[in-house]
Amino acid sequence: MALNIVCVSIDSLRGDFCSFIESDEETTPFLSKLSNNAMVYESAITPSIWTLPVHTSIFTGHFPPEHGVLTGNEGLGDHPTFAEQLQDANYTTKAFYSNGWLDTADILRGFDTSWSSQPSSQSEETVKKKVSNGIKSVSPRLQEAVKKSYSYYEGSRAREAYDLYNLWRSSETSLTGKDTDGERDVNSAIDEVKNITEPFCWFLHLNEAHWLYKPPNPHQTAFTDRSTPALIKNAVYWQNRVYGSRPNRLKTVADEISPPAREVETFRNLYRGGIRYCDSLVQKLVESLKSAGVWDDTVFILFGDHGDSFGENGVFGHHFSMDESLIRVPLLIHDPTGQISSGRVSKPVSLVDIYPTVLSLADADIPENSGFDLTKETRDEAFSYYDISKHDYYTNDYGVSKDDLPPPIQHLVWRSQSEKAIHYPISDEYHIVGANKKELRNLLQEHKAGFNLLENSENELSKNVRDRLEKIGYLQE
């Protein structure tokens, strides 16, 4: 019987914040238990540092310079995705997600798609009034801070403001987060279990660890003892000050905006709470697969698409850096057949390796790709490529001098934290850690010289996708 495949991507999940890898905080209690019967890749490296090029690499088995999907203005070429290959092998394929980048460039080709969105029936003014009045009962001073931040809430920001109000209210009503996109996506997947046709391949993406960090009750207080008013002020004022618009994110990178250390630590603790919440959603999904009697025939793959920085190298979020906080992500594979045994691997692997590994486990045809089949081999180096030189996030004028920003193109070869090299092609400069400087430089150049470039097409973000990206803060001007 063919194996089922379930892939879970958790956006912005960095490896060193996961307790099943190295964190001392109990951020992932369920995954820590699951890891006892899975392979944990402790040095998994993402092929880029933001959602779109990373997932394109996962679905195609090629690095970003090869597939060319770098900004959202490109469409994926004819190279088959692993979902298309599995459909050809008689798999039922479906994707559950809310992040609009996944609806870009045709990267989910081969999946039947199901994306969640939260309807809104209230006007902006009604929402603002409810937010303001609700918060006033907690702290009049905090109400003033919220009023000052209303400029962030135009259009879909009003929905966000109402969500923040619900966050505040949940501490009193024990709201458990059933209205989050992730919860709805997991519930949609669970509904599919009831009438599932095997073999199947699912892709599930959770965005609940992504900024803005607003985990539902009780997770917002799981790693902090700060008061509810302080947490609301952090979410409404400081997070929007740093993450709430493109100009603000660029000004933060350029050191024109500097959040206080205590607020940065609160960012980190709320992020930890978001990870804990994602862990609970994964547990809910796995338990449904077990209840349906399909778990023992299912390969389960969980990964973070990239990490998140909290001031490392002056960066908040996930752009402009090849820091460990961004490139090292968790990767866990539970394989009931034992082709991938339980244990831990410290050598580097790449998320690009998921492509041939999935197809190998499914006994499907494997097109030419740049990954390593983890059922058979491992690699000695991993590579990551970042290029927003033609992205409007970088090319548009947001009032920040390009001279004050890090290089928009950065390439990495990684053997370990103590042996790696970053190349900045525009200036042709290198930052190299370790003694083997010439070898690392040559490895990176040889890897780039061996690229198999794929043809792609032009693409344009639809209004629906733009609206959904604005909802999570990506396109706010």
Short mmCIF file of C-alpha atoms in Angstrom, two decimals:
data_model
loop_
_atom_site.label_atom_id
_atom_site.label_comp_id
_atom_site.label_asym_id
_atom_site.label_seq_id
_atom_site.Cartn_x
_atom_site.Cartn_y
_atom_site.Cartn_z
CA MET A 1 0.00 0.00 0.00
CA ALA A 2 1.30 3.48 -0.89
CA LEU A 3 2.25 5.76 1.96
CA ASN A 4 0.30 8.91 2.78
CA ILE A 5 2.32 12.14 3.04
CA VAL A 6 1.51 15.04 5.37
CA CYS A 7 3.77 18.12 5.23
CA VAL A 8 3.34 20.86 7.84
CA SER A 9 5.10 24.18 7.34
CA ILE A 10 5.23 26.60 10.27
CA ASP A 11 6.04 30.09 9.10
CA SER A 12 8.96 31.91 10.77
CA LEU A 13 9.86 28.97 13.01
CA ARG A 14 13.52 29.10 14.00
CA GLY A 15 15.23 25.96 15.20
CA ASP A 16 16.79 27.30 18.38
CA PHE A 17 13.33 28.25 19.73
CA CYS A 18 12.02 24.66 19.46
CA SER A 19 12.32 22.52 22.58
CA PHE A 20 12.62 19.37 20.45
CA ILE A 21 15.87 20.79 19.06
CA GLU A 22 17.65 22.97 21.59
CA SER A 23 15.45 25.49 23.40
CA ASP A 24 15.27 25.25 27.19
CA GLU A 25 11.75 26.70 27.04
CA GLU A 26 8.89 24.18 26.64
CA THR A 27 7.71 25.69 23.37
CA THR A 28 6.94 22.39 21.61
CA PRO A 29 5.82 19.79 24.19
CA PHE A 30 3.89 17.67 21.69
CA LEU A 31 6.59 17.73 19.03
CA SER A 32 9.18 16.89 21.68
CA LYS A 33 7.27 13.66 22.36
CA LEU A 34 6.78 12.96 18.67
CA SER A 35 10.49 13.48 18.04
CA ASN A 36 11.26 10.35 20.07
CA ASN A 37 9.86 8.35 17.14
CA ALA A 38 11.09 10.54 14.31
CA MET A 39 14.27 11.77 12.67
CA VAL A 40 15.21 15.27 13.79
CA TYR A 41 17.58 17.18 11.53
CA GLU A 42 19.31 19.55 13.91
CA SER A 43 21.08 21.56 11.19
CA ALA A 44 18.40 22.06 8.58
CA ILE A 45 19.11 25.14 6.44
CA THR A 46 16.44 26.99 4.49
CA PRO A 47 17.17 27.78 0.81
CA SER A 48 16.12 31.41 1.37
CA ILE A 49 14.77 33.58 4.18
CA TRP A 50 11.20 34.39 3.23
CA THR A 51 8.09 32.42 2.38
CA LEU A 52 7.68 32.57 -1.40
CA PRO A 53 11.12 31.50 -2.67
CA VAL A 54 11.45 28.94 0.14
CA HIS A 55 8.23 27.11 -0.65
CA THR A 56 8.94 27.27 -4.37
CA SER A 57 12.21 25.49 -3.62
CA ILE A 58 10.46 22.88 -1.47
CA PHE A 59 7.83 22.14 -4.12
CA THR A 60 10.31 22.01 -7.02
CA GLY A 61 13.56 20.76 -5.49
CA HIS A 62 15.51 23.72 -6.87
CA PHE A 63 17.26 26.68 -5.26
CA PRO A 64 15.85 30.21 -5.76
CA PRO A 65 18.31 31.28 -8.49
CA GLU A 66 17.30 28.14 -10.40
CA HIS A 67 13.51 28.44 -10.20
CA GLY A 68 13.63 32.25 -10.41
CA VAL A 69 10.58 32.95 -8.22
CA LEU A 70 12.09 35.79 -6.20
CA THR A 71 9.62 38.67 -5.96
CA GLY A 72 6.08 37.51 -6.75
CA ASN A 73 6.25 38.94 -10.27
CA GLU A 74 7.41 35.62 -11.72
CA GLY A 75 5.40 32.50 -12.47
CA LEU A 76 6.66 28.98 -11.95
CA GLY A 77 7.79 27.32 -15.15
CA ASP A 78 6.98 23.84 -16.44
CA HIS A 79 9.11 21.94 -13.93
CA PRO A 80 6.74 19.56 -12.10
CA THR A 81 5.98 20.15 -8.44
CA PHE A 82 6.03 17.17 -6.11
CA ALA A 83 2.22 17.46 -5.86
CA GLU A 84 1.92 17.02 -9.63
CA GLN A 85 4.17 13.98 -9.49
CA LEU A 86 2.06 12.51 -6.71
CA GLN A 87 -1.15 13.18 -8.62
CA ASP A 88 0.34 11.22 -11.50
CA ALA A 89 0.94 8.42 -9.00
CA ASN A 90 -2.79 8.44 -8.10
CA TYR A 91 -2.49 10.47 -4.91
CA THR A 92 -5.24 12.74 -3.66
CA THR A 93 -3.51 16.06 -2.96
CA LYS A 94 -4.76 19.05 -0.98
CA ALA A 95 -3.28 22.18 0.57
CA PHE A 96 -4.65 24.06 3.60
CA TYR A 97 -3.30 27.55 4.23
CA SER A 98 -4.03 31.26 4.67
CA ASN A 99 -0.78 33.01 3.67
CA GLY A 100 -1.30 34.74 0.32
CA TRP A 101 2.27 34.16 -0.86
CA LEU A 102 1.31 30.51 -1.36
CA ASP A 103 -1.24 31.60 -3.96
CA THR A 104 1.51 33.33 -5.92
CA ALA A 105 3.44 32.17 -8.99
CA ASP A 106 1.42 28.92 -9.28
CA ILE A 107 3.69 27.23 -6.74
CA LEU A 108 0.87 25.06 -5.33
CA ARG A 109 0.24 23.56 -8.74
CA GLY A 110 -0.93 19.99 -8.29
CA PHE A 111 -2.71 20.63 -4.99
CA ASP A 112 -6.42 21.17 -4.59
CA THR A 113 -6.37 24.26 -2.41
CA SER A 114 -8.34 25.36 0.63
CA TRP A 115 -7.48 28.72 2.17
CA SER A 116 -9.10 30.31 5.19
CA SER A 117 -10.19 33.89 5.65
CA GLN A 118 -12.01 35.54 8.49
CA PRO A 119 -15.10 37.46 7.39
CA SER A 120 -15.78 40.90 8.72
CA SER A 121 -19.23 42.43 8.99
CA GLN A 122 -18.33 45.54 10.96
CA SER A 123 -17.27 48.96 9.77
CA GLU A 124 -13.87 50.39 10.61
CA GLU A 125 -15.41 53.00 12.87
CA THR A 126 -17.40 50.34 14.77
CA VAL A 127 -14.29 48.24 15.15
CA LYS A 128 -12.18 51.18 16.33
CA LYS A 129 -14.80 52.20 18.87
CA LYS A 130 -15.08 48.68 20.28
CA VAL A 131 -11.30 48.37 20.52
CA SER A 132 -10.92 51.75 22.19
CA ASN A 133 -13.77 51.32 24.67
CA GLY A 134 -12.74 47.80 25.59
CA ILE A 135 -9.14 48.80 26.25
CA LYS A 136 -10.15 51.92 28.17
CA SER A 137 -11.65 49.72 30.89
CA VAL A 138 -8.19 48.20 31.36
CA SER A 139 -6.08 51.34 31.02
CA PRO A 140 -7.04 54.85 29.84
CA ARG A 141 -3.37 55.55 29.05
CA LEU A 142 -3.27 52.45 26.87
CA GLN A 143 -6.40 53.68 25.09
CA GLU A 144 -4.49 56.80 24.06
CA ALA A 145 -1.66 54.69 22.69
CA VAL A 146 -4.15 52.69 20.65
CA LYS A 147 -5.72 55.86 19.26
CA LYS A 148 -2.30 57.08 18.15
CA SER A 149 -1.70 53.78 16.36
CA TYR A 150 -4.95 53.89 14.35
CA SER A 151 -3.01 55.15 11.35
CA TYR A 152 -1.79 51.56 11.02
CA TYR A 153 -5.31 50.23 10.82
CA GLU A 154 -6.59 51.60 7.52
CA GLY A 155 -8.53 49.04 5.49
CA SER A 156 -7.68 45.55 6.67
CA ARG A 157 -5.86 47.02 9.67
CA ALA A 158 -9.27 47.64 11.23
CA ARG A 159 -9.76 43.88 11.21
CA GLU A 160 -6.39 43.48 12.85
CA ALA A 161 -7.29 46.02 15.51
CA TYR A 162 -10.44 44.08 16.31
CA ASP A 163 -8.40 40.87 16.56
CA LEU A 164 -6.14 42.60 19.07
CA TYR A 165 -9.18 43.62 21.05
CA ASN A 166 -10.30 39.99 21.07
CA LEU A 167 -6.85 39.08 22.33
CA TRP A 168 -7.37 41.40 25.28
CA ARG A 169 -10.88 40.14 25.90
CA SER A 170 -9.85 36.47 25.70
CA SER A 171 -7.94 36.70 28.98
CA GLU A 172 -11.29 37.10 30.70
CA THR A 173 -13.48 34.81 28.59
CA SER A 174 -10.97 31.95 28.07
CA LEU A 175 -11.31 32.18 24.29
CA THR A 176 -9.08 29.38 23.00
CA GLY A 177 -8.24 30.70 19.57
CA LYS A 178 -10.83 28.85 17.51
CA ASP A 179 -11.11 31.84 15.17
CA THR A 180 -7.49 31.83 13.99
CA ASP A 181 -6.62 30.97 10.41
CA GLY A 182 -4.49 28.08 11.61
CA GLU A 183 -7.34 26.60 13.64
CA ARG A 184 -9.70 26.82 10.69
CA ASP A 185 -7.13 25.24 8.36
CA VAL A 186 -6.51 22.35 10.77
CA ASN A 187 -10.26 21.88 11.19
CA SER A 188 -10.65 21.80 7.40
CA ALA A 189 -8.01 19.09 7.22
CA ILE A 190 -9.70 17.13 10.01
CA ASP A 191 -13.00 17.33 8.12
CA GLU A 192 -11.23 15.82 5.12
CA VAL A 193 -10.09 12.87 7.23
CA LYS A 194 -13.67 11.70 7.61
CA ASN A 195 -14.00 10.89 3.91
CA ILE A 196 -10.39 10.52 2.92
CA THR A 197 -9.22 8.60 -0.12
CA GLU A 198 -5.81 6.95 0.27
CA PRO A 199 -3.12 7.47 -0.68
CA PHE A 200 -3.19 11.20 0.00
CA CYS A 201 -0.70 14.04 0.28
CA TRP A 202 -1.54 17.10 2.36
CA PHE A 203 0.31 20.35 2.73
CA LEU A 204 -0.65 22.47 5.74
CA HIS A 205 0.82 25.90 6.44
CA LEU A 206 0.50 27.62 9.83
CA ASN A 207 1.13 31.35 10.10
CA GLU A 208 0.56 31.72 13.84
CA ALA A 209 4.24 32.16 14.79
CA HIS A 210 4.65 35.00 12.25
CA TRP A 211 4.69 38.64 13.31
CA LEU A 212 2.58 40.36 14.49
CA TYR A 213 2.96 38.11 17.54
CA LYS A 214 -0.57 37.68 18.90
CA PRO A 215 -1.01 34.13 20.20
CA PRO A 216 -4.51 33.35 21.52
CA ASN A 217 -5.30 32.78 25.15
CA PRO A 218 -3.68 31.23 27.16
CA HIS A 219 -0.55 31.19 25.02
CA GLN A 220 0.11 34.94 25.18
CA THR A 221 1.09 34.58 28.86
CA ALA A 222 2.86 31.20 28.62
CA PHE A 223 6.35 32.73 28.64
CA THR A 224 5.89 36.13 30.25
CA ASP A 225 4.55 37.54 33.49
CA ARG A 226 3.82 40.97 32.02
CA SER A 227 0.33 42.31 32.57
CA THR A 228 -2.40 42.19 29.96
CA PRO A 229 -2.25 45.99 29.41
CA ALA A 230 1.51 45.76 28.85
CA LEU A 231 1.07 42.94 26.34
CA ILE A 232 -1.64 44.84 24.49
CA LYS A 233 0.54 47.94 24.32
CA ASN A 234 3.40 45.83 22.98
CA ALA A 235 1.18 44.31 20.29
CA VAL A 236 -0.69 47.47 19.35
CA TYR A 237 2.10 50.04 19.58
CA TRP A 238 5.59 48.55 19.56
CA GLN A 239 5.01 45.68 17.17
CA ASN A 240 3.30 47.99 14.70
CA ARG A 241 6.09 50.50 15.21
CA VAL A 242 8.62 47.86 14.10
CA TYR A 243 6.64 45.55 11.79
CA GLY A 244 3.46 47.44 10.89
CA SER A 245 4.50 48.89 7.52
CA ARG A 246 7.23 48.58 4.92
CA PRO A 247 8.73 51.99 5.78
CA ASN A 248 8.85 51.07 9.46
CA ARG A 249 10.52 47.73 8.81
CA LEU A 250 13.13 49.40 6.64
CA LYS A 251 13.68 52.19 9.17
CA THR A 252 14.21 49.56 11.86
CA VAL A 253 16.85 47.82 9.73
CA ALA A 254 18.48 51.22 9.12
CA ASP A 255 18.50 51.79 12.90
CA GLU A 256 16.10 54.73 12.66
CA ILE A 257 13.63 52.87 14.90
CA SER A 258 14.96 51.11 18.00
CA PRO A 259 12.47 49.30 20.24
CA PRO A 260 13.35 49.13 23.97
CA ALA A 261 15.02 45.94 25.17
CA ARG A 262 12.05 45.00 27.36
CA GLU A 263 9.67 45.25 24.42
CA VAL A 264 12.01 43.15 22.26
CA GLU A 265 12.03 40.47 24.95
CA THR A 266 8.23 40.63 24.92
CA PHE A 267 8.30 40.13 21.13
CA ARG A 268 10.36 36.99 21.77
CA ASN A 269 8.05 35.72 24.51
CA LEU A 270 4.90 36.29 22.48
CA TYR A 271 6.64 34.53 19.58
CA ARG A 272 7.30 31.61 21.92
CA GLY A 273 3.61 31.62 22.76
CA GLY A 274 2.78 31.46 19.05
CA ILE A 275 5.07 28.44 18.68
CA ARG A 276 3.34 26.73 21.63
CA TYR A 277 -0.01 27.40 19.96
CA CYS A 278 1.22 25.91 16.67
CA ASP A 279 2.42 22.87 18.60
CA SER A 280 -1.11 22.39 19.95
CA LEU A 281 -2.56 22.65 16.43
CA VAL A 282 -0.12 20.02 15.16
CA GLN A 283 -1.14 17.77 18.05
CA LYS A 284 -4.80 18.19 17.10
CA LEU A 285 -4.03 17.24 13.49
CA VAL A 286 -1.94 14.19 14.40
CA GLU A 287 -4.54 12.92 16.86
CA SER A 288 -7.19 13.14 14.13
CA LEU A 289 -5.01 11.07 11.80
CA LYS A 290 -4.59 8.49 14.53
CA SER A 291 -8.32 8.42 15.25
CA ALA A 292 -9.02 7.88 11.56
CA GLY A 293 -6.66 4.90 11.51
CA VAL A 294 -4.31 6.37 8.88
CA TRP A 295 -1.39 7.50 11.03
CA ASP A 296 0.49 4.20 10.77
CA ASP A 297 0.53 4.57 6.98
CA THR A 298 1.50 8.24 6.96
CA VAL A 299 4.86 9.94 6.60
CA PHE A 300 4.72 13.14 8.63
CA ILE A 301 7.12 15.98 7.76
CA LEU A 302 7.27 19.21 9.76
CA PHE A 303 9.55 22.17 9.08
CA GLY A 304 9.95 25.89 9.57
CA ASP A 305 10.18 27.74 6.27
CA HIS A 306 12.63 30.29 7.70
CA GLY A 307 13.40 31.84 11.08
CA ASP A 308 12.87 35.27 12.58
CA SER A 309 15.37 37.79 13.96
CA PHE A 310 14.89 39.90 17.07
CA GLY A 311 17.64 42.43 16.54
CA GLU A 312 20.40 40.04 15.48
CA ASN A 313 22.56 42.02 13.05
CA GLY A 314 20.09 44.86 13.51
CA VAL A 315 17.29 42.93 11.78
CA PHE A 316 13.75 42.34 13.01
CA GLY A 317 11.67 39.85 11.06
CA HIS A 318 13.12 37.98 8.07
CA HIS A 319 14.90 40.01 5.45
CA PHE A 320 18.38 41.43 4.78
CA SER A 321 20.40 38.83 6.69
CA MET A 322 21.88 35.33 6.60
CA ASP A 323 22.06 35.16 10.38
CA GLU A 324 21.63 31.81 12.13
CA SER A 325 18.32 33.08 13.50
CA LEU A 326 16.96 33.10 9.93
CA ILE A 327 18.63 30.22 8.12
CA ARG A 328 18.51 27.41 10.73
CA VAL A 329 15.06 25.84 10.90
CA PRO A 330 13.55 22.69 12.39
CA LEU A 331 12.98 19.64 10.21
CA LEU A 332 11.32 16.50 11.60
CA ILE A 333 10.34 13.39 9.63
CA HIS A 334 8.25 10.56 11.11
CA ASP A 335 8.42 7.58 8.76
CA PRO A 336 6.44 4.49 9.84
CA THR A 337 8.28 2.30 7.32
CA GLY A 338 11.70 2.93 8.82
CA GLN A 339 13.24 4.03 5.53
CA ILE A 340 14.11 7.12 7.55
CA SER A 341 14.81 5.86 11.03
CA SER A 342 14.32 7.65 14.34
CA GLY A 343 17.20 9.61 15.74
CA ARG A 344 19.11 12.82 15.20
CA VAL A 345 21.29 14.11 12.38
CA SER A 346 23.75 16.90 13.08
CA LYS A 347 25.09 17.21 9.52
CA PRO A 348 23.50 19.91 7.36
CA VAL A 349 20.45 19.21 5.26
CA SER A 350 18.43 21.57 3.07
CA LEU A 351 14.68 22.06 2.80
CA VAL A 352 15.27 21.51 -0.94
CA ASP A 353 15.89 17.87 0.04
CA ILE A 354 12.20 17.46 0.90
CA TYR A 355 11.32 17.23 -2.82
CA PRO A 356 13.22 14.05 -3.74
CA THR A 357 12.63 12.56 -0.28
CA VAL A 358 8.83 12.84 -0.55
CA LEU A 359 8.80 11.36 -4.04
CA SER A 360 11.15 8.57 -3.01
CA LEU A 361 9.00 7.64 0.01
CA ALA A 362 5.93 7.63 -2.24
CA ASP A 363 7.74 5.49 -4.84
CA ALA A 364 6.92 8.14 -7.46
CA ASP A 365 9.00 9.31 -10.40
CA ILE A 366 11.65 11.86 -9.38
CA PRO A 367 12.44 14.57 -11.96
CA GLU A 368 15.86 16.18 -12.07
CA ASN A 369 16.35 18.40 -9.04
CA SER A 370 19.00 19.86 -6.73
CA GLY A 371 17.99 18.05 -3.56
CA PHE A 372 19.32 15.00 -1.75
CA ASP A 373 17.06 11.99 -1.13
CA LEU A 374 17.27 11.71 2.67
CA THR A 375 16.32 8.03 2.55
CA LYS A 376 19.68 7.38 0.90
CA GLU A 377 22.18 10.18 1.47
CA THR A 378 23.08 13.37 3.27
CA ARG A 379 25.07 16.42 2.24
CA ASP A 380 28.20 18.07 3.64
CA GLU A 381 27.12 21.65 2.91
CA ALA A 382 23.86 23.51 2.61
CA PHE A 383 23.23 26.68 0.62
CA SER A 384 20.88 29.64 0.90
CA TYR A 385 20.15 32.45 -1.55
CA TYR A 386 18.48 35.80 -0.90
CA ASP A 387 17.75 38.37 -3.61
CA ILE A 388 15.27 41.24 -3.31
CA SER A 389 17.22 43.58 -5.58
CA LYS A 390 14.22 43.70 -7.97
CA HIS A 391 11.52 43.43 -5.29
CA ASP A 392 9.40 46.56 -4.84
CA TYR A 393 10.02 46.27 -1.09
CA TYR A 394 13.59 47.29 -1.93
CA THR A 395 13.23 49.27 -5.15
CA ASN A 396 10.40 51.59 -4.07
CA ASP A 397 11.24 54.80 -2.27
CA TYR A 398 10.18 54.49 1.36
CA GLY A 399 12.30 57.35 2.62
CA VAL A 400 15.24 55.14 3.65
CA SER A 401 18.59 55.44 1.91
CA LYS A 402 19.79 52.24 0.24
CA ASP A 403 23.22 53.05 1.72
CA ASP A 404 21.75 52.46 5.18
CA LEU A 405 20.38 49.02 4.29
CA PRO A 406 22.25 45.70 4.14
CA PRO A 407 23.01 44.24 0.71
CA PRO A 408 19.87 43.11 -1.17
CA ILE A 409 21.63 40.02 -2.56
CA GLN A 410 23.30 37.55 -0.20
CA HIS A 411 24.49 33.99 -0.85
CA LEU A 412 25.49 31.45 1.80
CA VAL A 413 27.34 28.16 2.09
CA TRP A 414 26.98 26.51 5.50
CA ARG A 415 28.79 23.58 7.08
CA SER A 416 28.29 24.55 10.70
CA GLN A 417 27.94 27.65 12.85
CA SER A 418 31.72 27.82 12.96
CA GLU A 419 32.30 27.16 9.25
CA LYS A 420 30.33 29.19 6.73
CA ALA A 421 30.68 31.91 4.11
CA ILE A 422 28.38 34.70 2.93
CA HIS A 423 28.94 36.31 -0.45
CA TYR A 424 27.61 39.78 -1.31
CA PRO A 425 27.68 39.73 -5.14
CA ILE A 426 27.06 43.46 -5.69
CA SER A 427 30.29 44.42 -3.93
CA ASP A 428 31.89 40.98 -4.44
CA GLU A 429 32.76 40.86 -0.74
CA TYR A 430 32.74 37.83 1.56
CA HIS A 431 32.11 37.30 5.23
CA ILE A 432 33.75 33.98 6.13
CA VAL A 433 33.72 32.16 9.46
CA GLY A 434 36.27 29.38 9.89
CA ALA A 435 39.78 28.58 8.79
CA ASN A 436 39.01 27.12 5.35
CA LYS A 437 38.26 30.45 3.70
CA LYS A 438 39.39 29.57 0.18
CA GLU A 439 37.60 26.22 0.24
CA LEU A 440 34.32 27.75 1.38
CA ARG A 441 34.54 30.48 -1.24
CA ASN A 442 35.18 27.89 -3.96
CA LEU A 443 32.33 25.68 -2.78
CA LEU A 444 29.87 28.54 -3.07
CA GLN A 445 31.09 29.57 -6.51
CA GLU A 446 31.02 25.97 -7.76
CA HIS A 447 27.48 25.52 -6.50
CA LYS A 448 26.30 28.62 -8.34
CA ALA A 449 28.13 27.58 -11.50
CA GLY A 450 26.27 24.27 -11.51
CA PHE A 451 22.75 25.73 -11.41
CA ASN A 452 20.10 24.20 -13.64
CA LEU A 453 18.15 27.35 -14.56
CA LEU A 454 14.43 26.82 -15.09
CA GLU A 455 12.27 28.90 -17.38
CA ASN A 456 9.55 30.92 -15.68
CA SER A 457 6.84 33.33 -16.76
CA GLU A 458 5.49 36.70 -15.75
CA ASN A 459 3.09 36.84 -12.83
CA GLU A 460 1.02 39.53 -11.16
CA LEU A 461 -0.41 39.49 -7.65
CA SER A 462 -4.20 39.30 -7.77
CA LYS A 463 -6.34 41.63 -5.65
CA ASN A 464 -7.37 38.68 -3.52
CA VAL A 465 -3.75 37.77 -2.83
CA ARG A 466 -2.77 41.38 -2.17
CA ASP A 467 -5.64 41.75 0.31
CA ARG A 468 -4.59 38.63 2.17
CA LEU A 469 -0.95 39.71 2.25
CA GLU A 470 -1.99 43.09 3.62
CA LYS A 471 -3.98 41.30 6.30
CA ILE A 472 -0.80 39.77 7.70
CA GLY A 473 1.19 42.98 7.25
CA TYR A 474 3.38 42.28 4.21
CA LEU A 475 2.26 45.00 1.82
CA GLN A 476 1.41 47.80 4.22
CA GLU A 477 2.86 51.05 2.92
#
